[in-house]
């Protein structure tokens, strides 16, 4: 074996996540080496772990891995030009375009390709794969095209029930298509789950609307009259209608280049490598999914990253060798929780299985341990994966407790586990617990965010973040550093404590509250919290002068901000009921304003694309028709979803519709730490999906069962039973108490699900307080809700009755008749949808401006600490801000990250005493005086253009 202290010319074939890791590790070293990375995709390396995010709106830029790696002068990235041949004798590779690149060391990181079993018709138009960004674009385009051609929702089938197959099925649903999963094995995720876990997953997946066929193969794909896919015939003889078929049946290593050049190949494919990841040619290495080590090709990013680290170390003369990290898999993007690690099938001789299944909560948890029940060998978690991040790092080590204690409903052992320093906590980035502790004790990191930046732990798939947080907080405590629970730099206490202080005190404006309990002028974290607290306590209208400047993105204009800077309008329809007259009025408003309309997920009608200047007139007509604000914009009650119950349904046992209307009219406008939703089902068939709501009510023959702490979204959770067989009035009192207690004690932006899960003493203690009134606060909690009910005023009706509030919807103070110049639309399925902002209009710098100071408004027209829009030179949108000390600052109106003209609607605050602006879109933060980007929130920093402002005799003058 040759010795080499510093590499020379290194070429990496492949530009995926593992290649990016390799380049990143090379850049971290010194020396005069040269690195060329050649990829066949037209993109820089991107995050395949979160590929499904591209379906739900993530852009290529969002998924792109840290691009700063390619800024190093020693590194060259070539995209869209695959390596066609490898000449090992000449030590060169030749790309498809004919470029010849010489190497001293070659690293193959070509990844894998999606394997499709031999199936007749698999080459038909509409039969697609799910592996790359181009695959995602192909699926998205095909579904949209077929929906337009067929005039109905698209029917989709996914062949393969593994992790990617389930993600593909969820992606089809997100695109508006139906989805059926066909799996040859007897269960979903057959490689990662045992029979019990697979069955639990099947139940949860079906609940999402995805149909499932197991122990079934795809026999052939059948074409329709137009030659595209029309159906899929199964091995059982069943024929499924299908307008799109996605194959996700496994992967195979991309080893063509290695085979053709005569390198050693593993029995199951892949470049044969040893513990140093060196191939049969000492100048050629292989890493990631194309490498075969011990007869296996790893299909996960963590082993590939470890291989990349090994090869970099070897190239610099190190002695590191490859030991495959323990496999762990976590299902993402499906709306269902499932995860596993280690020996899930208990194949280890003498292995014991400890299982806990809860059919009511629909969770399944299993630990596999050694025959003495001490050593952890594996784990399976479905429906609730909270234990996954805590236990996975202990694979192969002593548990230190009875395995059953981890699985019992009230088990708390994982919270006290002390993970040894040498345990790998983040397998994706190969970061140990000791490294995380060292970031705190040796490198001065004082938060999880700083530790992630320092170590890269938790920056890939994110499944280890809970464990990283636990280690960081414990390390800080042991180092004598107080773990801060401060809300932000302006308030040293959490929301619940501030709520109690404000509730007990006399302060009723932000200035009074920050003077009494905080410091500075606030920020995008604390200002909306104070606004919410004041609203929860019934202190005035959200747009009154002393509160308007506190409101976050949606409350800023009482509507839900959309990606192009326009808004949605969703009036309240209690219990989903609406009269024909109201429907006609709604339709006429939508037609007159040219708005996109759809039925929302909460059984409401929504209009989309309303400009801020149109909102008052739209709502004026809706209010006249009998509608009121649906508060689809607020951290408050969104809606009460219901079935028709005993009024119409032959299975209904209680009048769920009337109860839903009663609850919605009672809790409408109730501000809380986060939005909350309620569901009411008229029988156990659960058509309203009540157990997926923050408060779920299900009818019984004796009355009502009430469940709390459920939610959908990124981390779905089923609500837990709080009380049974309640009569109508008792049900309402119990819900009153629950909501009032939640509003009092929850943290900032904490949904009911994590609040309930973290409640001291668990559900038993919560039940004792809310149902049994153990602490004697029931009457007080009920009274707080009664005060809300008595004081409720429709926010939009109150806004329309106040000209000063209506004036806040003017887009440009010096040109009130003008509208956003960058909005553009195209027709789609009979309605108009926005064009991407990237393809319309030039940046502000490209428009004509004026060198002479121009009067744009009066100082009195500007609300302190709230922005306003003006037009400079008649065409350039500018955001103008009046600070608390009456200084006026101005920056470009266009958000450089989203392209929307919305920055005047952002939150003004301060950081370290300097004025700041937070974007209403994605919360990037800038220094208002200099325009410097202080917090790019996962993007490359983009500064703002700053305009010259003077105030002369009460007039605000603006220059370029």
PDB file of C-alpha atoms in Angstrom, residues 524 528 552-553 895 907 917-926 935-937:
ATOM      1  CA  UNK A 524     -40.311  38.844  15.528  1.00  0.00           C
ATOM      2  CA  UNK A 528     -46.367  38.527  18.221  1.00  0.00           C
ATOM      3  CA  UNK A 552     -47.134  38.725  12.692  1.00  0.00           C
ATOM      4  CA  UNK A 553     -47.459  37.873   9.000  1.00  0.00           C
ATOM      5  CA  UNK A 895     -38.196  40.348  -0.398  1.00  0.00           C
ATOM      6  CA  UNK A 907     -41.962  43.092  11.910  1.00  0.00           C
ATOM      7  CA  UNK A 917     -36.724  44.043   9.992  1.00  0.00           C
ATOM      8  CA  UNK A 918     -38.059  40.481   9.811  1.00  0.00           C
ATOM      9  CA  UNK A 919     -39.609  39.305   6.546  1.00  0.00           C
ATOM     10  CA  UNK A 920     -43.269  38.268   6.768  1.00  0.00           C
ATOM     11  CA  UNK A 921     -42.552  35.474   4.284  1.00  0.00           C
ATOM     12  CA  UNK A 922     -39.860  33.198   5.736  1.00  0.00           C
ATOM     13  CA  UNK A 923     -38.528  35.229   8.691  1.00  0.00           C
ATOM     14  CA  UNK A 924     -35.169  36.358   7.310  1.00  0.00           C
ATOM     15  CA  UNK A 925     -33.803  39.282   9.373  1.00  0.00           C
ATOM     16  CA  UNK A 926     -32.005  42.435   8.198  1.00  0.00           C
ATOM     17  CA  UNK A 935     -30.191  35.805   9.543  1.00  0.00           C
ATOM     18  CA  UNK A 936     -30.705  34.221   6.106  1.00  0.00           C
ATOM     19  CA  UNK A 937     -32.674  31.219   7.540  1.00  0.00           C
TER      20      UNK A 937
END
